[in-house]
Amino acid sequence: MTADVRLLLADDEHLIRGALAALLALEDDLVIVAEAASGPEALAMARAHQPDVAVLDLQMPGADGVKVATSLRTELPDCQVLIVTSHGRPGHLKRALAAGVRGFVPKTVSAQRLAEIIRTVHAGNRYVDPELAADAIASGDSPLTAREAEVLELAADGAPVAEIADRAALSQGTVRNYLSSAATKLGAENRHAAVRLARERGWV
Amino acid sequence: MTADVRLLLADDEHLIRGALAALLALEDDLVIVAEAASGPEALAMARAHQPDVAVLDLQMPGADGVKVATSLRTELPDCQVLIVTSHGRPGHLKRALAAGVRGFVPKTVSAQRLAEIIRTVHAGNRYVDPELAADAIASGDSPLTAREAEVLELAADGAPVAEIADRAALSQGTVRNYLSSAATKLGAENRHAAVRLARERGWV
DNA sequence: GCCACCTTCTGACATTTGTCATGCCGAGCG
DNA sequence: CGCTCGGCATGACAAATGTCAGAAGGTGGC
């Protein structure tokens, strides 16, 4: 018989984390060795308990799941990372895979499935939710250049062009040109709608 | 001994709902008679099973928790509603209480606490998470008039004034006046930043 | 070496906004 | 009854934004 799978569970919602822990504990071969409620805490717990698999929520205070995964990759190369998320945005999946995450699933899966997926990931295989994968493929690659994306991001909170130009160390004209071309590429009427679209598709 | 509390559980995340169901089922006096993954489904389930307490997620596809609560209030006056949420925005709490919701808690509570709160609500009492209540009081009432809020909401997706005016059946000048005064009241530089602020404070 | 493309800029122009003054109507209040 | 406030509108002006053309330097491919 194979050894038990040692798990780290990180989610900022107590209720969810506790419930999840209870359900996963029902599986004979899974044992939860640590829980965390934030990104930094997850890292500390991982260092302290050396889990085989880290199950991370994508959105946590402090540092999101992908950032934690990146750090874990170098600090604990033997620890596989599985990300669980509520809102499956295509861009996140891409970032996560780039960070060396082995599994990516929405919270709509059942606990049974999750347990299976944890075993899959622990065995060194990858698992990505088919629906999220399809979304990611359908939404395709960002048509934006690096600068366009950067400027669009700075425009995200509704700041005026002057402020964006300042923060990006560009001239106002250049900023307007970038925003204009970004909006055109995304088929948006103005930069604000463009920001919304880019957000939806995970391009910012 | 009092009769068991019959529960309806509604959350679009399978994983969470299942886990929650498992945990609450451990309590002797709580019995889950129905589960739902969307607003309309929750309503249908409630009609079919006549639960004593409905535990609703705030954000669900179809109709959000508050809308479901409003409908339940008239259709099943004996069913108490308890709302559970991830992102505790002050405005939601106010809307929820106005809709006759008896309990409002963040998902950060433990399952134990949740079970207690369910009993509290079932007994006809109210329960609001102290921290959320404090936030709601601190953020105060919306300074926006009904129209201002309405117009601001239409501006949320970055639509140009012309489109907003069209959808609100107002003149463009009027729309600009409303947006302008809303932005001033919120201390924002422009309507887009105003939308963001109003969102954060739960005023839209 | 040429071509394509990104980055960055300038300047000019049309359009969209934000802002302000002002007016009218209806509801609520002292 | 008059006052105030919110809803709705105009018109006019200033500021911000979007659009276009053009131009120069850099990188990378073929």
GROMACS .gro file of C-alpha atoms (C1' of nucleotides) in nm:
model
  468
    1MET     CA    1   0.000   0.000   0.000
    2THR     CA    2   0.118   0.353  -0.079
    3ALA     CA    3   0.190   0.602   0.194
    4ASP     CA    4  -0.069   0.858   0.295
    5VAL     CA    5  -0.085   1.187   0.110
    6ARG     CA    6   0.007   1.474   0.340
    7LEU     CA    7  -0.201   1.785   0.261
    8LEU     CA    8  -0.175   2.157   0.324
    9LEU     CA    9  -0.510   2.334   0.299
   10ALA     CA   10  -0.519   2.710   0.244
   11ASP     CA   11  -0.837   2.914   0.212
   12ASP     CA   12  -0.929   3.235   0.386
   13GLU     CA   13  -1.283   3.122   0.451
   14HIS     CA   14  -1.290   2.932   0.776
   15LEU     CA   15  -1.621   2.773   0.701
   16ILE     CA   16  -1.507   2.637   0.368
   17ARG     CA   17  -1.169   2.530   0.489
   18GLY     CA   18  -1.311   2.348   0.787
   19ALA     CA   19  -1.578   2.180   0.582
   20LEU     CA   20  -1.326   2.079   0.322
   21ALA     CA   21  -1.091   1.944   0.584
   22ALA     CA   22  -1.370   1.735   0.731
   23LEU     CA   23  -1.465   1.590   0.396
   24LEU     CA   24  -1.113   1.514   0.283
   25ALA     CA   25  -1.034   1.356   0.617
   26LEU     CA   26  -1.298   1.097   0.539
   27GLU     CA   27  -1.071   0.961   0.267
   28ASP     CA   28  -0.844   0.698   0.417
   29ASP     CA   29  -0.533   0.790   0.226
   30LEU     CA   30  -0.549   1.167   0.272
   31VAL     CA   31  -0.425   1.338   0.585
   32ILE     CA   32  -0.434   1.712   0.646
   33VAL     CA   33  -0.116   1.821   0.817
   34ALA     CA   34  -0.167   2.197   0.806
   35GLU     CA   35  -0.422   2.469   0.738
   36ALA     CA   36  -0.372   2.835   0.654
   37ALA     CA   37  -0.596   3.138   0.607
   38SER     CA   38  -0.365   3.361   0.405
   39GLY     CA   39  -0.087   3.346   0.150
   40PRO     CA   40   0.206   3.412   0.382
   41GLU     CA   41   0.065   3.176   0.641
   42ALA     CA   42   0.037   2.907   0.376
   43LEU     CA   43   0.406   2.949   0.294
   44ALA     CA   44   0.507   2.931   0.660
   45MET     CA   45   0.294   2.624   0.715
   46ALA     CA   46   0.439   2.456   0.410
   47ARG     CA   47   0.793   2.517   0.533
   48ALA     CA   48   0.706   2.383   0.875
   49HIS     CA   49   0.514   2.075   0.769
   50GLN     CA   50   0.655   1.979   0.429
   51PRO     CA   51   0.327   1.859   0.275
   52ASP     CA   52   0.310   1.642  -0.036
   53VAL     CA   53   0.031   1.843  -0.191
   54ALA     CA   54  -0.078   2.202  -0.127
   55VAL     CA   55  -0.442   2.280  -0.198
   56LEU     CA   56  -0.461   2.657  -0.238
   57ASP     CA   57  -0.749   2.895  -0.289
   58LEU     CA   58  -0.677   3.134  -0.574
   59GLN     CA   59  -0.789   3.443  -0.386
   60MET     CA   60  -0.641   3.488  -0.042
   61PRO     CA   61  -0.529   3.790   0.156
   62GLY     CA   62  -0.157   3.861   0.152
   63ALA     CA   63  -0.053   3.670  -0.155
   64ASP     CA   64  -0.274   3.490  -0.405
   65GLY     CA   65  -0.250   3.121  -0.484
   66VAL     CA   66  -0.027   3.171  -0.786
   67LYS     CA   67   0.226   3.376  -0.591
   68VAL     CA   68   0.237   3.115  -0.318
   69ALA     CA   69   0.281   2.845  -0.581
   70THR     CA   70   0.575   3.031  -0.732
   71SER     CA   71   0.749   3.050  -0.397
   72LEU     CA   72   0.675   2.688  -0.317
   73ARG     CA   73   0.817   2.578  -0.650
   74THR     CA   74   1.164   2.689  -0.545
   75GLU     CA   75   1.144   2.625  -0.174
   76LEU     CA   76   0.976   2.287  -0.178
   77PRO     CA   77   1.015   2.138  -0.525
   78ASP     CA   78   0.865   1.809  -0.409
   79CYS     CA   79   0.540   1.973  -0.303
   80GLN     CA   80   0.278   1.962  -0.578
   81VAL     CA   81   0.036   2.251  -0.597
   82LEU     CA   82  -0.334   2.226  -0.669
   83ILE     CA   83  -0.534   2.544  -0.706
   84VAL     CA   84  -0.903   2.567  -0.628
   85THR     CA   85  -1.103   2.869  -0.732
   86SER     CA   86  -1.451   3.016  -0.731
   87HIS     CA   87  -1.425   3.242  -1.033
   88GLY     CA   88  -1.253   3.069  -1.320
   89ARG     CA   89  -1.095   3.342  -1.526
   90PRO     CA   90  -0.894   3.217  -1.825
   91GLY     CA   91  -0.590   3.432  -1.755
   92HIS     CA   92  -0.544   3.292  -1.407
   93LEU     CA   93  -0.517   2.942  -1.543
   94LYS     CA   94  -0.240   3.047  -1.777
   95ARG     CA   95  -0.051   3.227  -1.500
   96ALA     CA   96  -0.095   2.930  -1.271
   97LEU     CA   97   0.041   2.680  -1.520
   98ALA     CA   98   0.335   2.909  -1.588
   99ALA     CA   99   0.404   2.908  -1.213
  100GLY     CA  100   0.432   2.530  -1.215
  101VAL     CA  101   0.091   2.452  -1.069
  102ARG     CA  102  -0.009   2.090  -1.133
  103GLY     CA  103  -0.382   2.113  -1.093
  104PHE     CA  104  -0.649   2.378  -1.142
  105VAL     CA  105  -1.014   2.315  -1.054
  106PRO     CA  106  -1.325   2.523  -0.984
  107LYS     CA  107  -1.507   2.492  -0.654
  108THR     CA  108  -1.801   2.342  -0.835
  109VAL     CA  109  -1.646   1.994  -0.831
  110SER     CA  110  -1.761   1.744  -0.569
  111ALA     CA  111  -1.540   1.644  -0.277
  112GLN     CA  112  -1.511   1.296  -0.425
  113ARG     CA  113  -1.368   1.436  -0.746
  114LEU     CA  114  -1.137   1.663  -0.553
  115ALA     CA  115  -0.996   1.369  -0.361
  116GLU     CA  116  -0.932   1.185  -0.686
  117ILE     CA  117  -0.765   1.489  -0.833
  118ILE     CA  118  -0.545   1.527  -0.529
  119ARG     CA  119  -0.427   1.169  -0.584
  120THR     CA  120  -0.368   1.241  -0.952
  121VAL     CA  121  -0.159   1.545  -0.873
  122HIS     CA  122   0.028   1.363  -0.601
  123ALA     CA  123   0.119   1.095  -0.852
  124GLY     CA  124   0.295   1.364  -1.050
  125ASN     CA  125   0.030   1.407  -1.318
  126ARG     CA  126  -0.149   1.723  -1.415
  127TYR     CA  127  -0.517   1.792  -1.395
  128VAL     CA  128  -0.697   2.093  -1.536
  129ASP     CA  129  -1.072   2.124  -1.529
  130PRO     CA  130  -1.191   2.063  -1.888
  131GLU     CA  131  -1.435   2.351  -1.885
  132LEU     CA  132  -1.178   2.601  -1.761
  133ALA     CA  133  -0.931   2.469  -2.017
  134ALA     CA  134  -1.188   2.516  -2.293
  135ASP     CA  135  -1.251   2.873  -2.178
  136ALA     CA  136  -0.881   2.944  -2.178
  137ILE     CA  137  -0.840   2.811  -2.530
  138ALA     CA  138  -1.148   2.988  -2.656
  139SER     CA  139  -1.041   3.321  -2.513
  140GLY     CA  140  -0.706   3.272  -2.682
  141ASP     CA  141  -0.398   3.479  -2.637
  142SER     CA  142  -0.407   3.842  -2.555
  143PRO     CA  143  -0.380   4.059  -2.867
  144LEU     CA  144  -0.230   4.333  -2.653
  145THR     CA  145   0.134   4.422  -2.655
  146ALA     CA  146   0.317   4.435  -2.323
  147ARG     CA  147   0.291   4.812  -2.297
  148GLU     CA  148  -0.072   4.821  -2.395
  149ALA     CA  149  -0.153   4.575  -2.120
  150GLU     CA  150   0.058   4.768  -1.872
  151VAL     CA  151  -0.107   5.097  -1.948
  152LEU     CA  152  -0.450   4.939  -1.947
  153GLU     CA  153  -0.382   4.805  -1.603
  154LEU     CA  154  -0.289   5.147  -1.476
  155ALA     CA  155  -0.615   5.275  -1.620
  156ALA     CA  156  -0.808   5.012  -1.427
  157ASP     CA  157  -0.914   5.227  -1.135
  158GLY     CA  158  -1.052   5.507  -1.347
  159ALA     CA  159  -0.751   5.735  -1.315
  160PRO     CA  160  -0.721   6.022  -1.563
  161VAL     CA  161  -0.466   6.001  -1.844
  162ALA     CA  162  -0.233   6.249  -1.675
  163GLU     CA  163  -0.193   6.024  -1.375
  164ILE     CA  164  -0.140   5.714  -1.586
  165ALA     CA  165   0.124   5.894  -1.790
  166ASP     CA  166   0.293   5.995  -1.473
  167ARG     CA  167   0.293   5.651  -1.319
  168ALA     CA  168   0.409   5.488  -1.642
  169ALA     CA  169   0.668   5.757  -1.712
  170LEU     CA  170   0.523   5.814  -2.057
  171SER     CA  171   0.391   6.119  -2.233
  172GLN     CA  172   0.016   6.172  -2.224
  173GLY     CA  173  -0.005   6.139  -2.598
  174THR     CA  174   0.161   5.800  -2.588
  175VAL     CA  175  -0.073   5.682  -2.317
  176ARG     CA  176  -0.371   5.792  -2.519
  177ASN     CA  177  -0.240   5.614  -2.823
  178TYR     CA  178  -0.190   5.291  -2.630
  179LEU     CA  179  -0.530   5.311  -2.470
  180SER     CA  180  -0.689   5.386  -2.803
  181SER     CA  181  -0.526   5.093  -2.977
  182ALA     CA  182  -0.599   4.860  -2.688
  183ALA     CA  183  -0.966   4.960  -2.698
  184THR     CA  184  -0.974   4.908  -3.072
  185LYS     CA  185  -0.817   4.565  -3.047
  186LEU     CA  186  -1.067   4.461  -2.782
  187GLY     CA  187  -1.359   4.607  -2.973
  188ALA     CA  188  -1.445   4.838  -2.685
  189GLU     CA  189  -1.598   5.181  -2.711
  190ASN     CA  190  -1.355   5.340  -2.465
  191ARG     CA  191  -1.079   5.246  -2.227
  192HIS     CA  192  -1.311   5.175  -1.938
  193ALA     CA  193  -1.505   4.916  -2.130
  194ALA     CA  194  -1.170   4.786  -2.253
  195VAL     CA  195  -1.052   4.739  -1.896
  196ARG     CA  196  -1.367   4.546  -1.821
  197LEU     CA  197  -1.325   4.318  -2.121
  198ALA     CA  198  -0.958   4.255  -2.057
  199ARG     CA  199  -1.042   4.171  -1.697
  200GLU     CA  200  -1.308   3.926  -1.801
  201ARG     CA  201  -1.068   3.748  -2.029
  202GLY     CA  202  -0.789   3.746  -1.778
  203TRP     CA  203  -0.560   3.959  -1.994
  204VAL     CA  204  -0.470   4.204  -1.725
  205MET     CA  205  -3.724   1.804   2.296
  206THR     CA  206  -3.777   2.046   2.009
  207ALA     CA  207  -3.836   1.926   1.656
  208ASP     CA  208  -3.550   1.910   1.411
  209VAL     CA  209  -3.467   2.217   1.208
  210ARG     CA  210  -3.535   2.156   0.839
  211LEU     CA  211  -3.275   2.330   0.622
  212LEU     CA  212  -3.249   2.444   0.262
  213LEU     CA  213  -2.890   2.491   0.148
  214ALA     CA  214  -2.818   2.705  -0.158
  215ASP     CA  215  -2.471   2.774  -0.297
  216ASP     CA  216  -2.348   2.748  -0.651
  217GLU     CA  217  -2.024   2.586  -0.549
  218HIS     CA  218  -2.077   2.213  -0.529
  219LEU     CA  219  -1.768   2.162  -0.322
  220ILE     CA  220  -1.871   2.411  -0.060
  221ARG     CA  221  -2.231   2.307  -0.052
  222GLY     CA  222  -2.145   1.941  -0.017
  223ALA     CA  223  -1.889   2.006   0.250
  224LEU     CA  224  -2.128   2.230   0.437
  225ALA     CA  225  -2.405   1.975   0.413
  226ALA     CA  226  -2.177   1.709   0.555
  227LEU     CA  227  -2.073   1.926   0.847
  228LEU     CA  228  -2.420   2.047   0.934
  229ALA     CA  229  -2.556   1.695   0.911
  230LEU     CA  230  -2.329   1.606   1.201
  231GLU     CA  231  -2.546   1.823   1.424
  232ASP     CA  232  -2.826   1.611   1.568
  233ASP     CA  233  -3.096   1.870   1.547
  234LEU     CA  234  -3.028   1.992   1.193
  235VAL     CA  235  -3.154   1.814   0.887
  236ILE     CA  236  -3.095   1.921   0.530
  237VAL     CA  237  -3.407   1.869   0.326
  238ALA     CA  238  -3.297   2.036   0.003
  239GLU     CA  239  -3.000   2.177  -0.182
  240ALA     CA  240  -2.984   2.422  -0.471
  241ALA     CA  241  -2.713   2.564  -0.695
  242SER     CA  242  -2.888   2.876  -0.823
  243GLY     CA  243  -3.137   3.139  -0.718
  244PRO     CA  244  -3.439   3.008  -0.908
  245GLU     CA  245  -3.361   2.654  -0.806
  246ALA     CA  246  -3.349   2.762  -0.444
  247LEU     CA  247  -3.695   2.911  -0.478
  248ALA     CA  248  -3.834   2.598  -0.640
  249MET     CA  249  -3.677   2.379  -0.374
  250ALA     CA  250  -3.815   2.596  -0.099
  251ARG     CA  251  -4.166   2.569  -0.241
  252ALA     CA  252  -4.135   2.195  -0.271
  253HIS     CA  253  -3.982   2.122   0.068
  254GLN     CA  254  -4.101   2.402   0.296
  255PRO     CA  255  -3.782   2.434   0.500
  256ASP     CA  256  -3.770   2.608   0.839
  257VAL     CA  257  -3.449   2.790   0.758
  258ALA     CA  258  -3.294   2.875   0.420
  259VAL     CA  259  -2.917   2.915   0.417
  260LEU     CA  260  -2.838   3.116   0.104
  261ASP     CA  261  -2.515   3.220  -0.057
  262LEU     CA  262  -2.520   3.589  -0.144
  263GLN     CA  263  -2.386   3.543  -0.493
  264MET     CA  264  -2.555   3.283  -0.706
  265PRO     CA  265  -2.636   3.263  -1.074
  266GLY     CA  266  -2.992   3.355  -1.170
  267ALA     CA  267  -3.093   3.556  -0.867
  268ASP     CA  268  -2.881   3.659  -0.574
  269GLY     CA  269  -2.950   3.570  -0.214
  270VAL     CA  270  -3.132   3.893  -0.138
  271LYS     CA  271  -3.369   3.851  -0.432
  272VAL     CA  272  -3.446   3.496  -0.328
  273ALA     CA  273  -3.504   3.617   0.028
  274THR     CA  274  -3.750   3.878  -0.095
  275SER     CA  275  -3.951   3.619  -0.280
  276LEU     CA  276  -3.941   3.376   0.009
  277ARG     CA  277  -4.066   3.645   0.245
  278THR     CA  278  -4.400   3.655   0.066
  279GLU     CA  279  -4.424   3.296  -0.046
  280LEU     CA  280  -4.311   3.123   0.271
  281PRO     CA  281  -4.342   3.369   0.560
  282ASP     CA  282  -4.254   3.097   0.812
  283CYS     CA  283  -3.919   3.026   0.650
  284GLN     CA  284  -3.637   3.223   0.809
  285VAL     CA  285  -3.355   3.329   0.582
  286LEU     CA  286  -2.987   3.323   0.672
  287ILE     CA  287  -2.737   3.466   0.424
  288VAL     CA  288  -2.379   3.350   0.403
  289THR     CA  289  -2.127   3.544   0.201
  290SER     CA  290  -1.761   3.556   0.105
  291HIS     CA  291  -1.724   3.924   0.035
  292GLY     CA  292  -1.893   4.126   0.305
  293ARG     CA  293  -1.987   4.452   0.142
  294PRO     CA  294  -2.171   4.691   0.370
  295GLY     CA  295  -2.450   4.773   0.125
  296HIS     CA  296  -2.550   4.413   0.085
  297LEU     CA  297  -2.615   4.381   0.454
  298LYS     CA  298  -2.850   4.675   0.447
  299ARG     CA  299  -3.034   4.542   0.144
  300ALA     CA  300  -3.059   4.202   0.304
  301LEU     CA  301  -3.207   4.332   0.629
  302ALA     CA  302  -3.454   4.538   0.430
  303ALA     CA  303  -3.557   4.219   0.252
  304GLY     CA  304  -3.643   4.056   0.583
  305VAL     CA  305  -3.333   3.841   0.617
  306ARG     CA  306  -3.281   3.723   0.975
  307GLY     CA  307  -2.915   3.640   0.968
  308PHE     CA  308  -2.606   3.758   0.783
  309VAL     CA  309  -2.266   3.597   0.832
  310PRO     CA  310  -1.935   3.578   0.646
  311LYS     CA  311  -1.795   3.247   0.537
  312THR     CA  312  -1.511   3.296   0.779
  313VAL     CA  313  -1.716   3.161   1.071
  314SER     CA  314  -1.668   2.803   1.181
  315ALA     CA  315  -1.925   2.534   1.116
  316GLN     CA  316  -1.994   2.517   1.491
  317ARG     CA  317  -2.082   2.884   1.501
  318LEU     CA  318  -2.292   2.848   1.190
  319ALA     CA  319  -2.493   2.570   1.348
  320GLU     CA  320  -2.554   2.787   1.654
  321ILE     CA  321  -2.656   3.077   1.438
  322ILE     CA  322  -2.896   2.860   1.245
  323ARG     CA  323  -3.062   2.770   1.575
  324THR     CA  324  -3.073   3.135   1.676
  325VAL     CA  325  -3.241   3.231   1.352
  326HIS     CA  326  -3.480   2.939   1.371
  327ALA     CA  327  -3.586   3.057   1.716
  328GLY     CA  328  -3.701   3.379   1.553
  329ASN     CA  329  -3.406   3.592   1.660
  330ARG     CA  330  -3.172   3.788   1.440
  331TYR     CA  331  -2.802   3.746   1.404
  332VAL     CA  332  -2.565   3.976   1.219
  333ASP     CA  333  -2.190   3.927   1.224
  334PRO     CA  334  -2.051   4.201   1.449
  335GLU     CA  335  -1.767   4.287   1.215
  336LEU     CA  336  -1.992   4.323   0.913
  337ALA     CA  337  -2.232   4.530   1.121
  338ALA     CA  338  -1.948   4.759   1.225
  339ASP     CA  339  -1.841   4.800   0.863
  340ALA     CA  340  -2.195   4.883   0.762
  341ILE     CA  341  -2.225   5.147   1.031
  342ALA     CA  342  -1.884   5.291   0.956
  343SER     CA  343  -1.950   5.320   0.586
  344GLY     CA  344  -2.275   5.494   0.666
  345ASP     CA  345  -2.568   5.558   0.440
  346SER     CA  346  -2.530   5.622   0.074
  347PRO     CA  347  -2.527   5.995   0.005
  348LEU     CA  348  -2.663   5.927  -0.342
  349THR     CA  349  -3.022   5.989  -0.440
  350ALA     CA  350  -3.212   5.706  -0.603
  351ARG     CA  351  -3.159   5.840  -0.953
  352GLU     CA  352  -2.793   5.907  -0.901
  353ALA     CA  353  -2.741   5.550  -0.790
  354GLU     CA  354  -2.947   5.423  -1.082
  355VAL     CA  355  -2.752   5.620  -1.338
  356LEU     CA  356  -2.424   5.529  -1.176
  357GLU     CA  357  -2.516   5.166  -1.205
  358LEU     CA  358  -2.585   5.203  -1.574
  359ALA     CA  359  -2.243   5.364  -1.609
  360ALA     CA  360  -2.082   5.066  -1.442
  361ASP     CA  361  -1.972   4.888  -1.756
  362GLY     CA  362  -1.805   5.189  -1.908
  363ALA     CA  363  -2.084   5.275  -2.148
  364PRO     CA  364  -2.079   5.626  -2.299
  365VAL     CA  365  -2.324   5.886  -2.175
  366ALA     CA  366  -2.539   5.855  -2.486
  367GLU     CA  367  -2.610   5.491  -2.415
  368ILE     CA  368  -2.681   5.553  -2.048
  369ALA     CA  369  -2.922   5.830  -2.138
  370ASP     CA  370  -3.093   5.597  -2.379
  371ARG     CA  371  -3.126   5.314  -2.134
  372ALA     CA  372  -3.245   5.541  -1.854
  373ALA     CA  373  -3.479   5.736  -2.083
  374LEU     CA  374  -3.317   6.063  -1.978
  375SER     CA  375  -3.152   6.343  -2.169
  376GLN     CA  376  -2.775   6.333  -2.200
  377GLY     CA  377  -2.744   6.655  -2.007
  378THR     CA  378  -2.939   6.514  -1.715
  379VAL     CA  379  -2.727   6.203  -1.711
  380ARG     CA  380  -2.412   6.409  -1.702
  381ASN     CA  381  -2.549   6.617  -1.420
  382TYR     CA  382  -2.629   6.308  -1.215
  383LEU     CA  383  -2.294   6.151  -1.281
  384SER     CA  384  -2.120   6.472  -1.198
  385SER     CA  385  -2.300   6.517  -0.868
  386ALA     CA  386  -2.251   6.153  -0.779
  387ALA     CA  387  -1.879   6.179  -0.844
  388THR     CA  388  -1.860   6.496  -0.637
  389LYS     CA  389  -2.046   6.337  -0.346
  390LEU     CA  390  -1.814   6.040  -0.350
  391GLY     CA  391  -1.504   6.253  -0.386
  392ALA     CA  392  -1.410   6.083  -0.712
  393GLU     CA  393  -1.224   6.236  -1.004
  394ASN     CA  394  -1.464   6.103  -1.263
  395ARG     CA  395  -1.758   5.870  -1.297
  396HIS     CA  396  -1.548   5.560  -1.344
  397ALA     CA  397  -1.366   5.609  -1.018
  398ALA     CA  398  -1.705   5.690  -0.865
  399VAL     CA  399  -1.843   5.358  -0.983
  400ARG     CA  400  -1.549   5.181  -0.823
  401LEU     CA  401  -1.596   5.360  -0.492
  402ALA     CA  402  -1.969   5.304  -0.482
  403ARG     CA  403  -1.909   4.938  -0.555
  404GLU     CA  404  -1.661   4.908  -0.273
  405ARG     CA  405  -1.903   5.058  -0.027
  406GLY     CA  406  -2.192   4.852  -0.147
  407TRP     CA  407  -2.395   5.151  -0.262
  408VAL     CA  408  -2.476   5.019  -0.605
  409DG     C1'  409   1.999   4.451  -4.566
  410DC     C1'  410   1.517   4.489  -4.580
  411DC     C1'  411   1.077   4.432  -4.368
  412DA     C1'  412   0.767   4.407  -4.005
  413DC     C1'  413   0.657   4.531  -3.568
  414DC     C1'  414   0.696   4.753  -3.107
  415DT     C1'  415   0.798   5.171  -2.849
  416DT     C1'  416   0.784   5.633  -2.810
  417DC     C1'  417   0.701   6.084  -2.930
  418DT     C1'  418   0.457   6.524  -3.141
  419DG     C1'  419   0.083   6.793  -3.312
  420DA     C1'  420  -0.380   6.866  -3.464
  421DC     C1'  421  -0.853   6.776  -3.470
  422DA     C1'  422  -1.324   6.592  -3.345
  423DT     C1'  423  -1.580   6.410  -2.980
  424DT     C1'  424  -1.695   6.315  -2.523
  425DT     C1'  425  -1.684   6.451  -2.070
  426DG     C1'  426  -1.734   6.749  -1.659
  427DT     C1'  427  -1.903   7.169  -1.459
  428DC     C1'  428  -2.200   7.548  -1.381
  429DA     C1'  429  -2.590   7.854  -1.408
  430DT     C1'  430  -3.055   7.848  -1.453
  431DG     C1'  431  -3.534   7.710  -1.498
  432DC     C1'  432  -3.967   7.433  -1.417
  433DC     C1'  433  -4.255   7.095  -1.169
  434DG     C1'  434  -4.416   6.819  -0.775
  435DA     C1'  435  -4.384   6.634  -0.290
  436DG     C1'  436  -4.312   6.697   0.187
  437DC     C1'  437  -4.279   6.999   0.588
  438DG     C1'  438  -4.324   7.364   0.934
  439DC     C1'  439  -4.863   7.896   0.213
  440DG     C1'  440  -4.398   7.939   0.115
  441DC     C1'  441  -3.953   7.678   0.144
  442DT     C1'  442  -3.665   7.327   0.036
  443DC     C1'  443  -3.530   6.933  -0.201
  444DG     C1'  444  -3.526   6.593  -0.561
  445DG     C1'  445  -3.613   6.499  -1.053
  446DC     C1'  446  -3.558   6.671  -1.503
  447DA     C1'  447  -3.416   6.966  -1.848
  448DT     C1'  448  -3.126   7.341  -2.144
  449DG     C1'  449  -2.737   7.571  -2.297
  450DA     C1'  450  -2.267   7.702  -2.283
  451DC     C1'  451  -1.791   7.660  -2.172
  452DA     C1'  452  -1.365   7.423  -2.035
  453DA     C1'  453  -1.118   7.012  -1.984
  454DA     C1'  454  -1.035   6.537  -2.086
  455DT     C1'  455  -1.036   6.192  -2.418
  456DG     C1'  456  -1.027   5.951  -2.869
  457DT     C1'  457  -0.846   5.942  -3.334
  458DC     C1'  458  -0.524   6.011  -3.700
  459DA     C1'  459  -0.097   6.104  -3.946
  460DG     C1'  460   0.362   6.102  -3.926
  461DA     C1'  461   0.834   6.011  -3.765
  462DA     C1'  462   1.249   5.812  -3.538
  463DG     C1'  463   1.497   5.439  -3.304
  464DG     C1'  464   1.521   4.928  -3.176
  465DT     C1'  465   1.471   4.431  -3.234
  466DG     C1'  466   1.424   4.024  -3.469
  467DG     C1'  467   1.346   3.739  -3.870
  468DC     C1'  468   1.440   3.598  -4.339
   0.00000   0.00000   0.00000
